[in-house]
Structure formats: structure tokens, C-alpha cells
């Protein structure tokens, strides 16, 4: 209804795309790498410098700043009624070691640009508006990924988050204190009316379809497995073919099986064997043992369960066939995320009114919004990135895509925060 009224009233606002681009490029100087990317690992001096610049800009735009105990930053623009829960956007400011100029930080600075644009147009909103930086989304320095939004959403407890260690043994808690971002505000419990996150797609679908905006309706569920196949090592010469218990031959059939399962549930399924350790891995010994991994992804939990059943059945048959022992263990499960229908409608409505090409899309990677969706109405907006390439220094995007995503973010937030 609100979306419709906005359409009739013709109230679409626009960000200043040039200012957003310039801010992204200025931020990209912090931790800049020779190939044009950035390296701002979580809670390093570079991450601190990036945070400081954001806080400086947000204060300049009139925001008040809150930092919670796990270093999440909230920049708040007051609404008309500040007793109402905020409409929040945000993303992460940390990067992979070979990161790009847009992953995460685009969602942060697009949020800042929303606030700047609201200031330019002297727009007052009913609800307050907030822009967040979620600490350590990448999980590159401190595994796992999305740990601070996870603590915020109650998926992990605070002690778990603060005690995550990097490879040198430093904890997140120590490093937060060192860079001055160990805040005092308790993590979580913040009332949120709606949450949005704009992000580069990190895949090729939008660009290939010449589509500017991805209306993200959810995120894939995941099941990860480890499989140990045990046969018997024996000499490659004297052992007849019919008497072998070849674990690698079984593994090869499992690779084939996993690929078939992925194709059977196409186009939304992904099924991958990414790791294979062969023992003893010697040219004239029949392999007696194989350790391998399987990674299944699908946006529908019921389909994921069917894939699971197909894997278990197939592996059992392969084991009997090859006289092997098979130990299959699911070691990680991540439930599919369905984003909030009202947030999705706000994004779709804003996109249509702005006249951008769009399609629905499922997030293939994890994002802070996947955890936020557990505690607040949430959805995401994707824009293309060139060649679908991300987590790479050459990650790139066209200025018009960057501007379009921020325009959709602005108007989606306005739909939920309500202009006065
Ligand atoms: Zn990201």
C-alpha cells in the first residue's frame, strides 16, 4: 500500500552518485593494494583507519555514534519520533587479504549517502535511520565469518565472539581494545523496524542478464559433509582388478554422484566436492583410503533434505559396490534464509518506480543480513559487479550500478521509515 502511494505521489528521491563514488574511492586508499584492491583485515590498523573515516563522515552528516561491545558501529540520524525502532542499513568494512573496493564497504557508504541525501533534501523521517558497520564479516583474520552480526542476533554469545583468535593468537577482544573500538553498549537487543543491505552480487547472474538490480529474496541453505572411504592398500601389479578395494575409485563415483545431484535439482542447487586426500597417494599402490568433502547449497530446506537423502543412498551403494567402508558425516548446517516480504516489496517497489531493470535473486554467499533476519525484518539489494568477480583485487563495478543500488536503498528505507 505504501509503495503504491509513493508511486502515485511520485516521491522518489535520488542520492548524489558522484559523492558516493568519491567516498568509495577515498576509502579504498586505506589498505590499497598494488593491483587496485584493498586489504583491510578485521581489527588491524587499516580497519581502524576505515572505521575512523566513516565515523568522521557520519558525525559530519549530523549522526550520533554508538559502538557496542563487539565493535559494531551504529551511526544514527534522528527521526521525528525517536521512541520508534530504527530503520537500519549497513554492511562490513573489513576485507579479504586480496579484497576489492566494493565488497561490504559499498553497503556502508551507500547507507552514509542515504543520510547525506536526506540531509540535502531536508527530509524528516518518522523513524530514526541508522547505518551500521558489522565487525569482522569476512572471518578471514578471525574465523568464523559474520561473527559480530551473529552475536547481535543471538547466534553466538559475546564471549565466543571476543575470544576468536587470529593465527598469532591475538583475540578479537584484545584487538578491539587496541584499536579503540571495544564499546560499552551491550550487543543486540536494539529495536529495529526494518533492515536493508546493499551489496555487490559477487556472481555473474545480474551482469549476464543486463539487469541493474537484484531483489534478494533469501539466501541459500548449506550442508557440508566429510566422507572417509576405506578400502585396502595393495600392490598395483599383482592385485587382479576383481579383487581390489579401491577407495579412490569409490571417491571418483562419489564426485560423479555429487555432480548428478546438483544437476538433478538445478538450477538452484549447487553441489561440490572441493577436497580429496588420497592415501597413501603413491603411483603403484591401490589407494586404501580417501578423505573428501561435499558442499551442498539450495534455498529450499526441503530440497536440501532430498539432496542429503540422495547423497546418503548413493554413497551407501557405492560402498557396497566397491567393498568399501564409508563414514559420512554432516559437519555444518546453515538454514536457508527467507527475507521479509514487506522489505522485499519495498525494494521491488522502489526499483520499479526508479525505472531500473530488476529480477529476483538468491544470495549465494553469507551476509550479515542473513543473521539480522533472525531478529528483524530484513532484505538485501544486489547490484552487478564486473565479471561477477569478488574477493579479488580486480573486483569492479560501474558507477551507474553503484548509484542505482543506493537509490533503491534510499527509497526502500524511506518506505519503511516514512517521510513526515
Ligand atoms: Zn561482503
mmCIF file of C-alpha atoms and ligand atoms in Angstrom:
data_model
loop_
_atom_site.group_PDB
_atom_site.id
_atom_site.type_symbol
_atom_site.label_atom_id
_atom_site.label_comp_id
_atom_site.label_asym_id
_atom_site.label_seq_id
_atom_site.Cartn_x
_atom_site.Cartn_y
_atom_site.Cartn_z
ATOM 1 C CA UNK A 1 0.000 0.000 0.000
ATOM 2 C CA UNK A 2 2.696 2.461 0.988
ATOM 3 C CA UNK A 3 4.663 1.555 -2.087
ATOM 4 C CA UNK A 4 1.639 2.283 -4.218
ATOM 5 C CA UNK A 5 1.067 5.638 -2.568
ATOM 6 C CA UNK A 6 4.666 6.642 -3.144
ATOM 7 C CA UNK A 7 4.238 5.751 -6.783
ATOM 8 C CA UNK A 8 1.152 7.905 -7.110
ATOM 9 C CA UNK A 9 2.786 10.771 -5.287
ATOM 10 C CA UNK A 10 5.956 10.416 -7.385
ATOM 11 C CA UNK A 11 8.182 10.931 -4.395
ATOM 12 C CA UNK A 12 11.330 9.098 -5.464
ATOM 13 C CA UNK A 13 14.432 10.773 -4.089
ATOM 14 C CA UNK A 14 17.895 10.372 -5.560
ATOM 15 C CA UNK A 15 21.314 10.112 -3.971
ATOM 16 C CA UNK A 16 24.356 12.016 -5.151
ATOM 17 C CA UNK A 17 26.060 9.234 -7.116
ATOM 18 C CA UNK A 18 29.223 11.209 -7.654
ATOM 19 C CA UNK A 19 29.682 11.882 -3.945
ATOM 20 C CA UNK A 20 29.129 8.211 -3.137
ATOM 21 C CA UNK A 21 31.671 7.131 -5.743
ATOM 22 C CA UNK A 22 34.227 9.665 -4.469
ATOM 23 C CA UNK A 23 33.749 8.431 -0.905
ATOM 24 C CA UNK A 24 34.254 4.827 -2.023
ATOM 25 C CA UNK A 25 37.457 5.777 -3.823
ATOM 26 C CA UNK A 26 38.714 7.773 -0.834
ATOM 27 C CA UNK A 27 38.008 4.838 1.480
ATOM 28 C CA UNK A 28 39.771 2.481 -0.970
ATOM 29 C CA UNK A 29 43.037 4.351 -0.365
ATOM 30 C CA UNK A 30 43.099 2.853 3.124
ATOM 31 C CA UNK A 31 44.820 -0.504 2.761
ATOM 32 C CA UNK A 32 45.163 -0.063 -1.012
ATOM 33 C CA UNK A 33 46.957 -2.927 -2.770
ATOM 34 C CA UNK A 34 49.169 -2.728 -5.886
ATOM 35 C CA UNK A 35 46.559 -4.350 -8.155
ATOM 36 C CA UNK A 36 43.860 -1.824 -7.258
ATOM 37 C CA UNK A 37 42.158 -3.689 -4.429
ATOM 38 C CA UNK A 38 42.210 -3.281 -0.668
ATOM 39 C CA UNK A 39 43.489 -5.256 2.294
ATOM 40 C CA UNK A 40 41.691 -4.203 5.459
ATOM 41 C CA UNK A 41 41.632 -7.281 7.632
ATOM 42 C CA UNK A 42 39.354 -7.033 10.657
ATOM 43 C CA UNK A 43 40.683 -5.011 13.615
ATOM 44 C CA UNK A 44 44.021 -4.126 12.004
ATOM 45 C CA UNK A 45 45.323 -0.550 11.818
ATOM 46 C CA UNK A 46 43.786 -0.326 8.332
ATOM 47 C CA UNK A 47 40.376 -1.406 9.638
ATOM 48 C CA UNK A 48 40.691 1.217 12.389
ATOM 49 C CA UNK A 49 41.515 3.901 9.817
ATOM 50 C CA UNK A 50 38.495 2.903 7.714
ATOM 51 C CA UNK A 51 36.234 2.978 10.767
ATOM 52 C CA UNK A 52 37.622 6.353 11.837
ATOM 53 C CA UNK A 53 36.923 7.838 8.401
ATOM 54 C CA UNK A 54 33.340 6.516 8.430
ATOM 55 C CA UNK A 55 32.738 7.864 11.955
ATOM 56 C CA UNK A 56 34.176 11.245 10.911
ATOM 57 C CA UNK A 57 31.891 11.413 7.859
ATOM 58 C CA UNK A 58 28.839 10.233 9.821
ATOM 59 C CA UNK A 59 29.384 12.886 12.511
ATOM 60 C CA UNK A 60 29.804 15.487 9.779
ATOM 61 C CA UNK A 61 26.384 14.384 8.482
ATOM 62 C CA UNK A 62 24.911 15.019 11.934
ATOM 63 C CA UNK A 63 24.766 11.432 13.201
ATOM 64 C CA UNK A 64 25.312 10.236 16.733
ATOM 65 C CA UNK A 65 27.644 7.257 17.084
ATOM 66 C CA UNK A 66 27.267 4.178 19.265
ATOM 67 C CA UNK A 67 29.789 1.341 19.465
ATOM 68 C CA UNK A 68 28.791 -1.952 21.043
ATOM 69 C CA UNK A 69 30.949 -4.430 22.977
ATOM 70 C CA UNK A 70 31.950 -6.341 19.849
ATOM 71 C CA UNK A 71 32.832 -3.197 17.916
ATOM 72 C CA UNK A 72 29.714 -2.887 15.767
ATOM 73 C CA UNK A 73 29.237 0.813 14.958
ATOM 74 C CA UNK A 74 25.808 2.466 14.669
ATOM 75 C CA UNK A 75 25.507 5.946 13.135
ATOM 76 C CA UNK A 76 22.051 7.316 13.880
ATOM 77 C CA UNK A 77 20.055 10.070 12.198
ATOM 78 C CA UNK A 78 17.196 11.122 14.437
ATOM 79 C CA UNK A 79 13.613 10.689 13.309
ATOM 80 C CA UNK A 80 10.558 12.701 14.252
ATOM 81 C CA UNK A 81 9.627 10.099 16.853
ATOM 82 C CA UNK A 82 12.783 8.693 18.399
ATOM 83 C CA UNK A 83 10.876 6.260 20.542
ATOM 84 C CA UNK A 84 10.191 4.285 17.347
ATOM 85 C CA UNK A 85 12.560 1.474 16.311
ATOM 86 C CA UNK A 86 15.139 2.473 13.707
ATOM 87 C CA UNK A 87 15.238 1.570 10.037
ATOM 88 C CA UNK A 88 18.773 0.272 9.656
ATOM 89 C CA UNK A 89 21.162 -0.373 6.821
ATOM 90 C CA UNK A 90 24.782 -1.431 6.927
ATOM 91 C CA UNK A 91 27.397 -3.934 5.934
ATOM 92 C CA UNK A 92 31.039 -4.569 6.726
ATOM 93 C CA UNK A 93 34.202 -2.516 6.395
ATOM 94 C CA UNK A 94 36.716 -5.371 6.687
ATOM 95 C CA UNK A 95 38.034 -7.198 3.621
ATOM 96 C CA UNK A 96 39.752 -10.357 2.493
ATOM 97 C CA UNK A 97 43.568 -10.157 2.145
ATOM 98 C CA UNK A 98 43.041 -9.728 -1.600
ATOM 99 C CA UNK A 99 39.792 -7.795 -1.309
ATOM 100 C CA UNK A 100 38.107 -5.333 -3.629
ATOM 101 C CA UNK A 101 36.925 -1.743 -3.260
ATOM 102 C CA UNK A 102 33.203 -2.569 -3.049
ATOM 103 C CA UNK A 103 32.560 -5.775 -1.078
ATOM 104 C CA UNK A 104 30.934 -4.661 2.164
ATOM 105 C CA UNK A 105 32.116 -1.081 2.245
ATOM 106 C CA UNK A 106 29.691 -0.228 -0.581
ATOM 107 C CA UNK A 107 26.781 -1.136 1.711
ATOM 108 C CA UNK A 108 28.248 1.030 4.488
ATOM 109 C CA UNK A 109 28.930 4.090 2.352
ATOM 110 C CA UNK A 110 25.645 3.747 0.437
ATOM 111 C CA UNK A 111 23.996 3.975 3.863
ATOM 112 C CA UNK A 112 26.007 7.087 4.651
ATOM 113 C CA UNK A 113 24.970 8.516 1.263
ATOM 114 C CA UNK A 114 21.307 7.850 2.167
ATOM 115 C CA UNK A 115 21.781 10.063 5.220
ATOM 116 C CA UNK A 116 23.628 12.722 3.249
ATOM 117 C CA UNK A 117 20.872 12.724 0.598
ATOM 118 C CA UNK A 118 18.148 13.009 3.239
ATOM 119 C CA UNK A 119 20.050 15.979 4.664
ATOM 120 C CA UNK A 120 20.395 17.567 1.190
ATOM 121 C CA UNK A 121 16.658 17.266 0.603
ATOM 122 C CA UNK A 122 15.838 18.241 4.202
ATOM 123 C CA UNK A 123 13.717 15.141 4.580
ATOM 124 C CA UNK A 124 12.491 14.216 8.016
ATOM 125 C CA UNK A 125 11.511 10.598 8.669
ATOM 126 C CA UNK A 126 9.091 9.286 11.241
ATOM 127 C CA UNK A 127 11.502 6.542 12.376
ATOM 128 C CA UNK A 128 15.189 7.170 13.092
ATOM 129 C CA UNK A 129 17.625 5.875 10.482
ATOM 130 C CA UNK A 130 20.817 4.008 11.322
ATOM 131 C CA UNK A 131 23.888 2.898 9.383
ATOM 132 C CA UNK A 132 25.888 0.024 10.841
ATOM 133 C CA UNK A 133 29.361 -1.380 10.375
ATOM 134 C CA UNK A 134 29.338 -5.036 11.441
ATOM 135 C CA UNK A 135 32.699 -6.161 12.820
ATOM 136 C CA UNK A 136 34.637 -8.959 11.114
ATOM 137 C CA UNK A 137 32.152 -10.100 8.493
ATOM 138 C CA UNK A 138 34.786 -11.823 6.375
ATOM 139 C CA UNK A 139 36.135 -14.082 9.104
ATOM 140 C CA UNK A 140 39.424 -14.037 7.225
ATOM 141 C CA UNK A 141 41.578 -12.982 10.184
ATOM 142 C CA UNK A 142 39.244 -14.281 12.904
ATOM 143 C CA UNK A 143 37.068 -17.224 11.802
ATOM 144 C CA UNK A 144 34.147 -17.711 11.563
ATOM 145 C CA UNK A 145 32.561 -15.215 9.182
ATOM 146 C CA UNK A 146 29.755 -12.834 10.260
ATOM 147 C CA UNK A 147 30.631 -13.367 13.891
ATOM 148 C CA UNK A 148 29.626 -9.921 15.214
ATOM 149 C CA UNK A 149 26.263 -9.770 13.454
ATOM 150 C CA UNK A 150 25.867 -13.320 14.728
ATOM 151 C CA UNK A 151 26.419 -12.165 18.325
ATOM 152 C CA UNK A 152 23.998 -9.284 17.675
ATOM 153 C CA UNK A 153 21.363 -11.785 16.506
ATOM 154 C CA UNK A 154 21.995 -14.181 19.400
ATOM 155 C CA UNK A 155 23.500 -16.920 17.216
ATOM 156 C CA UNK A 156 26.786 -16.752 19.190
ATOM 157 C CA UNK A 157 27.372 -15.444 22.673
ATOM 158 C CA UNK A 158 29.572 -12.423 23.302
ATOM 159 C CA UNK A 159 32.367 -14.398 24.989
ATOM 160 C CA UNK A 160 32.608 -16.670 21.957
ATOM 161 C CA UNK A 161 32.902 -13.648 19.656
ATOM 162 C CA UNK A 162 35.509 -11.814 21.739
ATOM 163 C CA UNK A 163 37.651 -14.923 22.187
ATOM 164 C CA UNK A 164 38.072 -15.660 18.458
ATOM 165 C CA UNK A 165 41.808 -15.800 17.711
ATOM 166 C CA UNK A 166 43.902 -14.884 14.707
ATOM 167 C CA UNK A 167 46.842 -17.024 13.617
ATOM 168 C CA UNK A 168 49.206 -15.261 16.015
ATOM 169 C CA UNK A 169 46.918 -15.931 18.979
ATOM 170 C CA UNK A 170 45.537 -12.390 19.385
ATOM 171 C CA UNK A 171 41.845 -12.335 20.251
ATOM 172 C CA UNK A 172 39.139 -10.152 18.810
ATOM 173 C CA UNK A 173 38.611 -8.677 22.266
ATOM 174 C CA UNK A 174 42.285 -7.655 22.583
ATOM 175 C CA UNK A 175 42.392 -6.187 19.109
ATOM 176 C CA UNK A 176 39.115 -4.273 19.572
ATOM 177 C CA UNK A 177 40.600 -2.666 22.698
ATOM 178 C CA UNK A 178 43.870 -1.913 20.914
ATOM 179 C CA UNK A 179 42.194 -0.018 18.054
ATOM 180 C CA UNK A 180 39.732 1.754 20.370
ATOM 181 C CA UNK A 181 36.531 0.069 19.237
ATOM 182 C CA UNK A 182 35.674 -2.003 22.313
ATOM 183 C CA UNK A 183 32.449 -0.135 23.046
ATOM 184 C CA UNK A 184 30.294 -0.320 26.142
ATOM 185 C CA UNK A 185 26.844 -0.783 24.651
ATOM 186 C CA UNK A 186 25.537 -4.339 25.116
ATOM 187 C CA UNK A 187 25.385 -6.300 21.863
ATOM 188 C CA UNK A 188 21.917 -6.898 20.441
ATOM 189 C CA UNK A 189 18.533 -6.039 21.849
ATOM 190 C CA UNK A 190 18.399 -2.962 19.625
ATOM 191 C CA UNK A 191 14.826 -2.413 18.405
ATOM 192 C CA UNK A 192 14.796 -2.419 14.597
ATOM 193 C CA UNK A 193 11.783 -1.674 12.416
ATOM 194 C CA UNK A 194 13.422 -2.892 9.191
ATOM 195 C CA UNK A 195 16.920 -3.677 7.888
ATOM 196 C CA UNK A 196 18.357 -3.417 4.397
ATOM 197 C CA UNK A 197 21.800 -4.163 2.980
ATOM 198 C CA UNK A 198 23.013 -3.251 -0.490
ATOM 199 C CA UNK A 199 25.899 -5.368 -1.752
ATOM 200 C CA UNK A 200 27.615 -6.277 -4.993
ATOM 201 C CA UNK A 201 26.289 -9.598 -6.261
ATOM 202 C CA UNK A 202 29.697 -11.388 -6.195
ATOM 203 C CA UNK A 203 28.418 -13.588 -9.019
ATOM 204 C CA UNK A 204 27.649 -13.197 -12.735
ATOM 205 C CA UNK A 205 23.844 -13.507 -12.910
ATOM 206 C CA UNK A 206 22.825 -9.824 -12.999
ATOM 207 C CA UNK A 207 25.532 -8.730 -15.394
ATOM 208 C CA UNK A 208 24.822 -11.623 -17.766
ATOM 209 C CA UNK A 209 21.140 -10.708 -17.782
ATOM 210 C CA UNK A 210 21.934 -6.976 -18.285
ATOM 211 C CA UNK A 211 19.980 -6.303 -15.099
ATOM 212 C CA UNK A 212 20.822 -3.487 -12.718
ATOM 213 C CA UNK A 213 19.080 -4.528 -9.505
ATOM 214 C CA UNK A 214 18.781 -7.899 -7.806
ATOM 215 C CA UNK A 215 15.815 -8.050 -5.436
ATOM 216 C CA UNK A 216 17.247 -10.537 -2.954
ATOM 217 C CA UNK A 217 14.504 -12.792 -1.615
ATOM 218 C CA UNK A 218 16.641 -15.063 0.540
ATOM 219 C CA UNK A 219 19.909 -16.871 0.991
ATOM 220 C CA UNK A 220 20.886 -20.436 0.257
ATOM 221 C CA UNK A 221 20.921 -23.070 2.941
ATOM 222 C CA UNK A 222 24.082 -25.127 3.193
ATOM 223 C CA UNK A 223 25.061 -28.631 4.242
ATOM 224 C CA UNK A 224 28.739 -29.530 4.457
ATOM 225 C CA UNK A 225 29.952 -33.098 4.782
ATOM 226 C CA UNK A 226 33.117 -35.044 5.360
ATOM 227 C CA UNK A 227 33.392 -38.510 3.895
ATOM 228 C CA UNK A 228 36.007 -41.144 4.699
ATOM 229 C CA UNK A 229 36.150 -44.086 2.322
ATOM 230 C CA UNK A 230 38.219 -47.051 3.426
ATOM 231 C CA UNK A 231 39.277 -49.922 1.182
ATOM 232 C CA UNK A 232 42.600 -51.699 1.233
ATOM 233 C CA UNK A 233 46.029 -50.645 0.013
ATOM 234 C CA UNK A 234 47.655 -53.254 -2.160
ATOM 235 C CA UNK A 235 50.216 -53.592 -4.911
ATOM 236 C CA UNK A 236 49.184 -52.154 -8.297
ATOM 237 C CA UNK A 237 50.835 -55.041 -10.149
ATOM 238 C CA UNK A 238 49.915 -58.382 -8.607
ATOM 239 C CA UNK A 239 46.363 -57.491 -7.450
ATOM 240 C CA UNK A 240 43.715 -58.573 -10.005
ATOM 241 C CA UNK A 241 41.079 -55.999 -10.907
ATOM 242 C CA UNK A 242 38.220 -58.054 -9.490
ATOM 243 C CA UNK A 243 39.801 -58.365 -6.055
ATOM 244 C CA UNK A 244 40.527 -54.705 -5.418
ATOM 245 C CA UNK A 245 39.035 -52.474 -2.741
ATOM 246 C CA UNK A 246 39.980 -49.175 -4.366
ATOM 247 C CA UNK A 247 38.919 -46.219 -2.223
ATOM 248 C CA UNK A 248 39.812 -43.690 -4.911
ATOM 249 C CA UNK A 249 37.612 -45.440 -7.454
ATOM 250 C CA UNK A 250 34.774 -45.121 -4.936
ATOM 251 C CA UNK A 251 35.650 -41.459 -4.422
ATOM 252 C CA UNK A 252 35.520 -40.863 -8.171
ATOM 253 C CA UNK A 253 31.999 -42.295 -8.221
ATOM 254 C CA UNK A 254 31.050 -40.015 -5.326
ATOM 255 C CA UNK A 255 32.348 -36.998 -7.251
ATOM 256 C CA UNK A 256 30.140 -38.067 -10.141
ATOM 257 C CA UNK A 257 27.195 -38.656 -7.791
ATOM 258 C CA UNK A 258 27.516 -35.218 -6.181
ATOM 259 C CA UNK A 259 27.564 -33.553 -9.578
ATOM 260 C CA UNK A 260 24.484 -35.525 -10.661
ATOM 261 C CA UNK A 261 22.630 -34.468 -7.516
ATOM 262 C CA UNK A 262 23.471 -30.820 -8.233
ATOM 263 C CA UNK A 263 22.152 -31.172 -11.788
ATOM 264 C CA UNK A 264 19.052 -33.080 -10.662
ATOM 265 C CA UNK A 265 17.989 -30.110 -8.518
ATOM 266 C CA UNK A 266 19.099 -27.428 -10.994
ATOM 267 C CA UNK A 267 19.004 -24.531 -11.467
ATOM 268 C CA UNK A 268 19.047 -23.532 -7.800
ATOM 269 C CA UNK A 269 21.177 -26.341 -6.383
ATOM 270 C CA UNK A 270 24.954 -26.207 -6.021
ATOM 271 C CA UNK A 271 26.871 -29.403 -5.249
ATOM 272 C CA UNK A 272 30.640 -29.521 -4.960
ATOM 273 C CA UNK A 273 33.461 -31.846 -3.983
ATOM 274 C CA UNK A 274 36.274 -29.423 -3.249
ATOM 275 C CA UNK A 275 38.800 -31.535 -1.401
ATOM 276 C CA UNK A 276 40.195 -35.018 -1.845
ATOM 277 C CA UNK A 277 43.034 -36.542 0.185
ATOM 278 C CA UNK A 278 44.232 -39.862 -1.143
ATOM 279 C CA UNK A 279 46.205 -42.335 0.986
ATOM 280 C CA UNK A 280 48.923 -43.398 0.507
ATOM 281 C CA UNK A 281 48.950 -41.369 -2.728
ATOM 282 C CA UNK A 282 51.620 -43.458 -4.366
ATOM 283 C CA UNK A 283 51.654 -44.314 -8.062
ATOM 284 C CA UNK A 284 51.821 -48.086 -7.682
ATOM 285 C CA UNK A 285 49.627 -48.603 -4.648
ATOM 286 C CA UNK A 286 45.874 -49.094 -4.925
ATOM 287 C CA UNK A 287 44.501 -46.314 -2.710
ATOM 288 C CA UNK A 288 43.229 -47.683 0.571
ATOM 289 C CA UNK A 289 41.735 -44.504 1.970
ATOM 290 C CA UNK A 290 40.199 -41.264 0.754
ATOM 291 C CA UNK A 291 39.054 -38.273 2.749
ATOM 292 C CA UNK A 292 36.754 -35.943 0.817
ATOM 293 C CA UNK A 293 34.356 -33.051 1.351
ATOM 294 C CA UNK A 294 30.917 -32.332 -0.065
ATOM 295 C CA UNK A 295 29.243 -28.908 -0.116
ATOM 296 C CA UNK A 296 25.504 -28.715 -0.898
ATOM 297 C CA UNK A 297 23.559 -25.459 -1.251
ATOM 298 C CA UNK A 298 19.934 -24.737 -2.016
ATOM 299 C CA UNK A 299 17.465 -22.020 -0.967
ATOM 300 C CA UNK A 300 14.760 -24.553 -0.021
ATOM 301 C CA UNK A 301 15.319 -26.648 3.085
ATOM 302 C CA UNK A 302 13.096 -29.450 1.791
ATOM 303 C CA UNK A 303 15.185 -29.767 -1.365
ATOM 304 C CA UNK A 304 18.355 -29.687 0.697
ATOM 305 C CA UNK A 305 16.959 -32.642 2.647
ATOM 306 C CA UNK A 306 16.275 -34.500 -0.625
ATOM 307 C CA UNK A 307 19.848 -33.833 -1.718
ATOM 308 C CA UNK A 308 21.026 -35.161 1.641
ATOM 309 C CA UNK A 309 18.990 -38.349 1.205
ATOM 310 C CA UNK A 310 20.281 -38.834 -2.343
ATOM 311 C CA UNK A 311 23.865 -38.456 -1.128
ATOM 312 C CA UNK A 312 23.448 -40.956 1.722
ATOM 313 C CA UNK A 313 21.750 -43.508 -0.515
ATOM 314 C CA UNK A 314 24.276 -43.068 -3.319
ATOM 315 C CA UNK A 315 27.299 -43.308 -1.030
ATOM 316 C CA UNK A 316 25.936 -46.477 0.578
ATOM 317 C CA UNK A 317 25.507 -48.098 -2.842
ATOM 318 C CA UNK A 318 28.968 -47.058 -3.983
ATOM 319 C CA UNK A 319 30.434 -48.508 -0.769
ATOM 320 C CA UNK A 320 28.712 -51.883 -1.217
ATOM 321 C CA UNK A 321 29.671 -51.945 -4.876
ATOM 322 C CA UNK A 322 33.340 -51.270 -4.174
ATOM 323 C CA UNK A 323 33.580 -53.307 -0.941
ATOM 324 C CA UNK A 324 34.428 -50.110 0.917
ATOM 325 C CA UNK A 325 33.597 -48.721 4.307
ATOM 326 C CA UNK A 326 32.013 -45.286 4.157
ATOM 327 C CA UNK A 327 31.781 -42.824 7.038
ATOM 328 C CA UNK A 328 29.676 -39.844 6.028
ATOM 329 C CA UNK A 329 29.272 -37.003 8.499
ATOM 330 C CA UNK A 330 27.449 -33.701 8.113
ATOM 331 C CA UNK A 331 29.745 -31.210 9.830
ATOM 332 C CA UNK A 332 27.940 -27.909 9.128
ATOM 333 C CA UNK A 333 24.376 -26.871 8.551
ATOM 334 C CA UNK A 334 23.159 -23.412 7.737
ATOM 335 C CA UNK A 335 19.410 -22.999 7.312
ATOM 336 C CA UNK A 336 18.107 -21.207 4.214
ATOM 337 C CA UNK A 337 17.086 -17.630 4.899
ATOM 338 C CA UNK A 338 13.807 -16.206 3.629
ATOM 339 C CA UNK A 339 13.885 -12.435 3.757
ATOM 340 C CA UNK A 340 10.936 -10.380 4.993
ATOM 341 C CA UNK A 341 8.121 -9.985 2.461
ATOM 342 C CA UNK A 342 7.488 -6.327 3.337
ATOM 343 C CA UNK A 343 11.161 -5.426 2.985
ATOM 344 C CA UNK A 344 11.327 -7.310 -0.327
ATOM 345 C CA UNK A 345 8.204 -5.458 -1.504
ATOM 346 C CA UNK A 346 9.750 -2.120 -0.520
ATOM 347 C CA UNK A 347 12.874 -2.914 -2.567
ATOM 348 C CA UNK A 348 10.897 -4.145 -5.566
ATOM 349 C CA UNK A 349 8.580 -1.138 -5.420
ATOM 350 C CA UNK A 350 11.441 1.360 -5.177
ATOM 351 C CA UNK A 351 13.250 -0.352 -8.060
ATOM 352 C CA UNK A 352 10.192 -0.231 -10.309
ATOM 353 C CA UNK A 353 9.443 3.389 -9.517
ATOM 354 C CA UNK A 354 13.027 4.344 -10.234
ATOM 355 C CA UNK A 355 12.749 2.531 -13.577
ATOM 356 C CA UNK A 356 15.631 0.078 -13.139
ATOM 357 C CA UNK A 357 15.721 -3.375 -14.675
ATOM 358 C CA UNK A 358 15.460 -5.994 -11.947
ATOM 359 C CA UNK A 359 14.997 -9.653 -11.128
ATOM 360 C CA UNK A 360 14.612 -11.711 -8.003
ATOM 361 C CA UNK A 361 17.787 -13.401 -6.832
ATOM 362 C CA UNK A 362 19.010 -15.656 -4.024
ATOM 363 C CA UNK A 363 22.217 -14.781 -2.169
ATOM 364 C CA UNK A 364 24.805 -17.481 -2.786
ATOM 365 C CA UNK A 365 27.211 -16.231 -0.119
ATOM 366 C CA UNK A 366 26.716 -15.466 3.554
ATOM 367 C CA UNK A 367 25.986 -11.885 4.638
ATOM 368 C CA UNK A 368 25.391 -10.101 7.943
ATOM 369 C CA UNK A 369 21.767 -9.710 6.828
ATOM 370 C CA UNK A 370 21.323 -13.482 6.982
ATOM 371 C CA UNK A 371 21.767 -13.302 10.771
ATOM 372 C CA UNK A 372 19.913 -9.995 11.166
ATOM 373 C CA UNK A 373 16.911 -11.630 9.500
ATOM 374 C CA UNK A 374 16.562 -13.710 12.679
ATOM 375 C CA UNK A 375 15.876 -10.621 14.820
ATOM 376 C CA UNK A 376 14.387 -8.010 12.477
ATOM 377 C CA UNK A 377 12.501 -7.724 9.176
ATOM 378 C CA UNK A 378 15.366 -7.733 6.686
ATOM 379 C CA UNK A 379 16.171 -7.889 2.981
ATOM 380 C CA UNK A 380 19.011 -7.163 0.595
ATOM 381 C CA UNK A 381 19.649 -5.352 -2.684
ATOM 382 C CA UNK A 382 22.260 -6.610 -5.161
ATOM 383 C CA UNK A 383 23.977 -4.702 -7.946
ATOM 384 C CA UNK A 384 26.213 -6.352 -10.566
ATOM 385 C CA UNK A 385 29.992 -6.471 -10.345
ATOM 386 C CA UNK A 386 32.115 -6.826 -13.446
ATOM 387 C CA UNK A 387 32.549 -10.444 -14.493
ATOM 388 C CA UNK A 388 30.912 -11.463 -11.227
ATOM 389 C CA UNK A 389 34.379 -11.292 -9.662
ATOM 390 C CA UNK A 390 34.776 -10.595 -5.944
ATOM 391 C CA UNK A 391 37.188 -11.420 -3.117
ATOM 392 C CA UNK A 392 39.760 -10.315 -5.665
ATOM 393 C CA UNK A 393 41.737 -7.102 -6.052
ATOM 394 C CA UNK A 394 40.305 -6.568 -9.533
ATOM 395 C CA UNK A 395 36.717 -6.530 -8.196
ATOM 396 C CA UNK A 396 34.988 -3.676 -10.016
ATOM 397 C CA UNK A 397 31.597 -2.098 -10.665
ATOM 398 C CA UNK A 398 30.199 0.634 -12.887
ATOM 399 C CA UNK A 399 29.400 3.970 -11.192
ATOM 400 C CA UNK A 400 25.818 3.777 -12.543
ATOM 401 C CA UNK A 401 25.258 0.419 -10.821
ATOM 402 C CA UNK A 402 26.638 1.796 -7.568
ATOM 403 C CA UNK A 403 24.359 4.837 -7.823
ATOM 404 C CA UNK A 404 21.301 2.755 -8.764
ATOM 405 C CA UNK A 405 21.704 0.443 -5.769
ATOM 406 C CA UNK A 406 21.989 3.421 -3.428
ATOM 407 C CA UNK A 407 18.869 4.998 -4.942
ATOM 408 C CA UNK A 408 16.940 1.787 -4.352
ATOM 409 C CA UNK A 409 18.300 1.633 -0.796
ATOM 410 C CA UNK A 410 17.284 5.246 -0.117
ATOM 411 C CA UNK A 411 13.722 4.775 -1.319
ATOM 412 C CA UNK A 412 13.311 1.365 0.316
ATOM 413 C CA UNK A 413 14.385 2.877 3.642
ATOM 414 C CA UNK A 414 12.058 5.826 3.131
ATOM 415 C CA UNK A 415 9.141 3.471 2.520
ATOM 416 C CA UNK A 416 9.770 1.838 5.890
ATOM 417 C CA UNK A 417 10.886 4.932 7.839
ATOM 418 C CA UNK A 418 8.021 7.075 6.436
ATOM 419 C CA UNK A 419 8.554 10.673 5.406
ATOM 420 C CA UNK A 420 6.833 13.131 7.677
HETATM 421 ZN ZN1 LIG B 1 30.623 -8.707 1.762
#
